[in-house]
Amino acid sequence: GAGVSQSPSNKVTEKGKDVELRCDPISGHTALYWYRQSLGQGLEFLIYFQGNSAPDKSGLPSDRFSAERTGGSVSTLTIQRTQQEDSAVYLCASSLALAGQGAYEQYFGPGTRLTVT
Amino acid sequence: TQLLEQSPQFLSIQEGENLTVYCNSSSVFSSLQWYRQEPGEGPVLLVTVVTGGEVKKLKRLTFQFGDARKDSSLHITAAQTGDTGLYLCATAGAGSYQLTFGKGTKLSVIP
């Protein structure tokens, strides 16, 4: 398809297990972003990639969270030793280039709904 | 991080009515974006406003950016059931690549 795709669409996991969330950006988009959307907290930025590089990881909530991007395309967000507070919808977005001051539109995927029981 | 406050949090109206939702900050916006998000989908960009006092129209939607660039409004004329969704405002601070979002206004248009 032409849009951003994410998999799985839903993931239920037990507390303490590791999970991997995948994002396929729009072809040719060099910038990729991960966000988390939870009830009461709204949509919060986690991390961005320019190519395969993530210059700023300060948005990740804890050291249990990591992300990588390979080949300037697919990205995975990994959460180790999941906790119940990690339950949220994880959204990925991509843009032609880094989006500063609204210069470039970010296209969002449908998200992965993670439930930690 | 710039805080964005959106109001109202929830809005339920009849089809055909007009409505306005708001996005405010205590700090100046470098630019502001409005998104609409439907259940099970990611947010979709509606408009970007950059200049203080700017007004942009998208069919029945009118977006206004305050003169001081600290507030913005979205006005919908003759709402339709297809307008139902979560309306989010967002800003990317100068030199920042991350979008900061408000918590959104959840709009329900009843037939």
CSV table of C-alpha atoms in Angstrom, one decimal:
chain,number,residue,atom,x,y,z
A,1,GLY,CA,0.0,0.0,0.0
A,2,ALA,CA,1.0,3.6,-0.3
A,3,GLY,CA,0.6,4.6,3.4
A,4,VAL,CA,2.5,3.9,6.6
A,5,SER,CA,1.8,0.3,7.8
A,6,GLN,CA,2.3,-1.1,11.3
A,7,SER,CA,2.2,-4.6,12.7
A,8,PRO,CA,0.7,-6.1,14.6
A,9,SER,CA,-2.5,-4.1,14.8
A,10,ASN,CA,-3.2,-5.5,18.3
A,11,LYS,CA,-0.9,-7.2,20.8
A,12,VAL,CA,-1.8,-8.6,24.1
A,13,THR,CA,1.1,-9.7,26.3
A,14,GLU,CA,1.8,-10.7,29.8
A,15,LYS,CA,3.6,-8.4,32.2
A,16,GLY,CA,7.4,-9.1,32.0
A,17,LYS,CA,7.4,-10.3,28.4
A,18,ASP,CA,9.3,-8.5,25.6
A,19,VAL,CA,7.4,-7.1,22.6
A,20,GLU,CA,8.5,-5.9,19.2
A,21,LEU,CA,6.4,-3.4,17.2
A,22,ARG,CA,7.1,-2.9,13.5
A,23,CYS,CA,6.6,0.1,11.2
A,24,ASP,CA,6.9,0.3,7.4
A,25,PRO,CA,7.1,3.9,6.4
A,26,ILE,CA,6.1,5.4,3.0
A,27,SER,CA,8.7,4.5,0.4
A,28,GLY,CA,11.2,7.4,0.0
A,29,HIS,CA,10.5,9.0,3.4
A,30,THR,CA,13.8,9.6,5.2
A,31,ALA,CA,12.3,10.6,8.5
A,32,LEU,CA,10.4,8.3,10.8
A,33,TYR,CA,8.8,9.0,14.2
A,34,TRP,CA,7.3,6.9,17.0
A,35,TYR,CA,4.6,8.3,19.3
A,36,ARG,CA,2.6,6.8,22.1
A,37,GLN,CA,-1.1,7.5,22.7
A,38,SER,CA,-2.7,6.6,26.0
A,39,LEU,CA,-5.9,7.6,27.7
A,40,GLY,CA,-5.4,10.7,29.8
A,41,GLN,CA,-2.0,11.4,28.4
A,42,GLY,CA,-2.7,12.2,24.8
A,43,LEU,CA,-0.2,11.7,22.1
A,44,GLU,CA,3.5,11.8,23.2
A,45,PHE,CA,6.6,11.8,21.1
A,46,LEU,CA,9.1,9.0,21.7
A,47,ILE,CA,11.9,9.0,19.2
A,48,TYR,CA,12.7,10.0,15.6
A,49,PHE,CA,15.0,8.7,12.9
A,50,GLN,CA,16.8,10.5,10.1
A,51,GLY,CA,17.9,7.7,7.9
A,52,ASN,CA,19.0,5.0,10.3
A,53,SER,CA,20.2,7.4,12.9
A,54,ALA,CA,18.3,8.4,16.1
A,55,PRO,CA,20.1,11.5,17.4
A,56,ASP,CA,17.9,12.1,20.4
A,57,LYS,CA,16.5,9.2,22.5
A,58,SER,CA,15.5,11.3,25.5
A,59,GLY,CA,11.7,10.9,24.7
A,60,LEU,CA,11.8,7.2,25.4
A,61,PRO,CA,10.0,6.6,28.7
A,62,SER,CA,12.6,4.2,30.2
A,63,ASP,CA,15.6,2.1,29.3
A,64,ARG,CA,13.3,-0.8,28.7
A,65,PHE,CA,12.4,1.0,25.4
A,66,SER,CA,14.6,0.8,22.4
A,67,ALA,CA,14.2,1.4,18.7
A,68,GLU,CA,16.1,0.8,15.5
A,69,ARG,CA,15.8,1.4,11.8
A,70,THR,CA,17.6,-0.6,9.1
A,71,GLY,CA,18.1,0.2,5.5
A,72,GLY,CA,16.5,3.6,5.9
A,73,SER,CA,13.2,1.9,5.9
A,74,VAL,CA,11.6,-0.5,8.4
A,75,SER,CA,11.7,0.4,12.1
A,76,THR,CA,11.1,-1.7,15.2
A,77,LEU,CA,10.2,-0.4,18.6
A,78,THR,CA,11.1,-2.9,21.3
A,79,ILE,CA,9.8,-2.9,24.9
A,80,GLN,CA,11.5,-5.2,27.3
A,81,ARG,CA,10.0,-6.6,30.5
A,82,THR,CA,6.6,-4.9,29.7
A,83,GLN,CA,4.7,-3.3,32.5
A,84,GLN,CA,0.9,-2.5,32.7
A,85,GLU,CA,1.6,1.2,32.3
A,86,ASP,CA,3.1,0.4,28.8
A,87,SER,CA,-0.5,-0.3,27.6
A,88,ALA,CA,-1.2,2.2,24.9
A,89,VAL,CA,-1.5,2.7,21.1
A,90,TYR,CA,1.9,3.1,19.6
A,91,LEU,CA,1.8,5.2,16.4
A,92,CYS,CA,4.5,5.5,13.8
A,93,ALA,CA,4.8,8.4,11.3
A,94,SER,CA,7.0,9.2,8.4
A,95,SER,CA,7.8,12.3,6.4
A,96,LEU,CA,9.9,13.2,3.3
A,97,ALA,CA,12.4,14.9,5.6
A,98,LEU,CA,12.6,16.1,9.1
A,99,ALA,CA,9.5,18.0,10.0
A,100,GLY,CA,10.5,21.3,11.6
A,101,GLN,CA,8.0,24.1,12.0
A,102,GLY,CA,5.4,22.2,10.1
A,103,ALA,CA,7.5,22.3,6.9
A,104,TYR,CA,6.9,18.7,6.0
A,105,GLU,CA,3.7,16.7,6.7
A,106,GLN,CA,4.0,13.6,8.9
A,107,TYR,CA,1.9,10.7,7.7
A,108,PHE,CA,0.7,8.4,10.5
A,109,GLY,CA,0.1,4.7,10.5
A,110,PRO,CA,-2.9,3.1,12.1
A,111,GLY,CA,-1.0,2.2,15.2
A,112,THR,CA,-0.4,-0.9,17.3
A,113,ARG,CA,-2.7,-1.3,20.3
A,114,LEU,CA,-0.6,-2.9,23.1
A,115,THR,CA,-2.3,-4.4,26.1
A,116,VAL,CA,-0.2,-5.7,29.0
A,117,THR,CA,-2.1,-8.0,31.3
B,1,THR,CA,8.1,21.3,26.1
B,2,GLN,CA,5.3,23.7,25.1
B,3,LEU,CA,1.9,22.8,26.6
B,4,LEU,CA,-1.2,22.9,24.4
B,5,GLU,CA,-4.6,23.1,26.0
B,6,GLN,CA,-7.6,22.1,23.9
B,7,SER,CA,-11.2,22.9,24.7
B,8,PRO,CA,-13.8,21.6,25.0
B,9,GLN,CA,-12.6,18.1,25.8
B,10,PHE,CA,-15.9,16.6,24.5
B,11,LEU,CA,-18.5,18.0,22.2
B,12,SER,CA,-21.7,16.4,21.0
B,13,ILE,CA,-23.9,18.2,18.5
B,14,GLN,CA,-26.7,17.6,16.1
B,15,GLU,CA,-26.0,17.4,12.3
B,16,GLY,CA,-26.3,20.8,10.7
B,17,GLU,CA,-25.1,22.8,13.7
B,18,ASN,CA,-22.0,24.9,13.8
B,19,LEU,CA,-19.1,24.5,16.3
B,20,THR,CA,-15.8,25.9,17.3
B,21,VAL,CA,-12.9,24.2,19.2
B,22,TYR,CA,-9.9,25.9,20.6
B,23,CYS,CA,-6.2,25.3,21.1
B,24,ASN,CA,-4.2,27.6,23.5
B,25,SER,CA,-0.8,28.0,24.8
B,26,SER,CA,1.0,30.3,27.2
B,27,SER,CA,3.9,30.4,24.8
B,28,VAL,CA,4.1,31.6,21.2
B,29,PHE,CA,3.6,28.9,18.5
B,30,SER,CA,6.2,28.8,15.8
B,31,SER,CA,3.6,27.1,13.7
B,32,LEU,CA,0.5,25.1,14.5
B,33,GLN,CA,-1.1,22.0,12.9
B,34,TRP,CA,-4.6,20.6,13.2
B,35,TYR,CA,-5.2,16.9,12.8
B,36,ARG,CA,-8.3,14.7,12.8
B,37,GLN,CA,-8.1,11.2,14.1
B,38,GLU,CA,-10.8,8.5,13.6
B,39,PRO,CA,-11.1,5.4,15.7
B,40,GLY,CA,-8.5,2.8,14.8
B,41,GLU,CA,-6.6,5.2,12.6
B,42,GLY,CA,-3.7,7.5,13.0
B,43,PRO,CA,-4.1,11.3,12.9
B,44,VAL,CA,-4.4,13.0,9.5
B,45,LEU,CA,-3.1,16.5,8.9
B,46,LEU,CA,-5.9,19.0,8.1
B,47,VAL,CA,-3.9,22.3,7.9
B,48,THR,CA,-0.7,24.1,9.0
B,49,VAL,CA,-0.9,27.7,10.1
B,50,VAL,CA,2.3,29.8,10.4
B,51,THR,CA,1.4,33.5,10.3
B,52,GLY,CA,-0.3,35.4,13.1
B,53,GLY,CA,-3.9,36.3,12.1
B,54,GLU,CA,-3.9,33.7,9.3
B,55,VAL,CA,-7.2,32.2,8.3
B,56,LYS,CA,-7.4,29.1,6.2
B,57,LYS,CA,-10.5,27.4,4.9
B,58,LEU,CA,-10.9,23.7,4.0
B,59,LYS,CA,-14.5,23.3,2.7
B,60,ARG,CA,-16.7,23.7,5.8
B,61,LEU,CA,-13.7,24.0,8.1
B,62,THR,CA,-12.2,27.4,9.0
B,63,PHE,CA,-8.9,27.6,10.8
B,64,GLN,CA,-7.8,30.7,12.5
B,65,PHE,CA,-4.4,31.5,14.1
B,66,GLY,CA,-4.4,34.2,16.7
B,67,ASP,CA,-2.6,37.5,16.1
B,68,ALA,CA,-0.2,36.8,18.9
B,69,ARG,CA,0.3,33.2,17.7
B,70,LYS,CA,-0.7,31.8,21.1
B,71,ASP,CA,-4.1,30.5,20.2
B,72,SER,CA,-5.9,28.9,17.3
B,73,SER,CA,-9.5,27.9,16.6
B,74,LEU,CA,-11.2,25.4,14.3
B,75,HIS,CA,-14.8,26.3,13.2
B,76,ILE,CA,-17.0,23.7,11.4
B,77,THR,CA,-20.1,25.0,9.6
B,78,ALA,CA,-23.1,22.7,9.2
B,79,ALA,CA,-21.5,19.7,10.8
B,80,GLN,CA,-22.0,16.3,9.2
B,81,THR,CA,-21.7,12.9,10.8
B,82,GLY,CA,-18.5,12.4,8.8
B,83,ASP,CA,-16.9,15.1,10.9
B,84,THR,CA,-17.0,12.9,14.0
B,85,GLY,CA,-13.6,12.2,15.4
B,86,LEU,CA,-10.8,13.4,17.6
B,87,TYR,CA,-9.4,16.9,16.7
B,88,LEU,CA,-5.9,17.5,17.7
B,89,CYS,CA,-3.7,20.5,17.6
B,90,ALA,CA,0.1,20.1,17.5
B,91,THR,CA,3.2,22.3,17.3
B,92,ALA,CA,6.8,21.7,16.4
B,93,GLY,CA,9.0,24.1,18.4
B,94,ALA,CA,11.6,26.0,16.5
B,95,GLY,CA,14.5,23.8,15.8
B,96,SER,CA,12.6,20.8,17.1
B,97,TYR,CA,11.6,17.8,15.1
B,98,GLN,CA,9.1,16.4,17.5
B,99,LEU,CA,5.4,17.3,17.4
B,100,THR,CA,3.8,18.2,20.8
B,101,PHE,CA,0.1,17.5,20.8
B,102,GLY,CA,-2.8,18.7,22.8
B,103,LYS,CA,-5.1,16.1,24.3
B,104,GLY,CA,-7.7,16.8,21.7
B,105,THR,CA,-11.4,17.5,21.4
B,106,LYS,CA,-13.6,14.5,20.8
B,107,LEU,CA,-16.4,15.5,18.5
B,108,SER,CA,-19.6,13.5,18.0
B,109,VAL,CA,-22.1,14.6,15.4
B,110,ILE,CA,-25.5,13.0,15.8
B,111,PRO,CA,-27.7,12.5,12.8
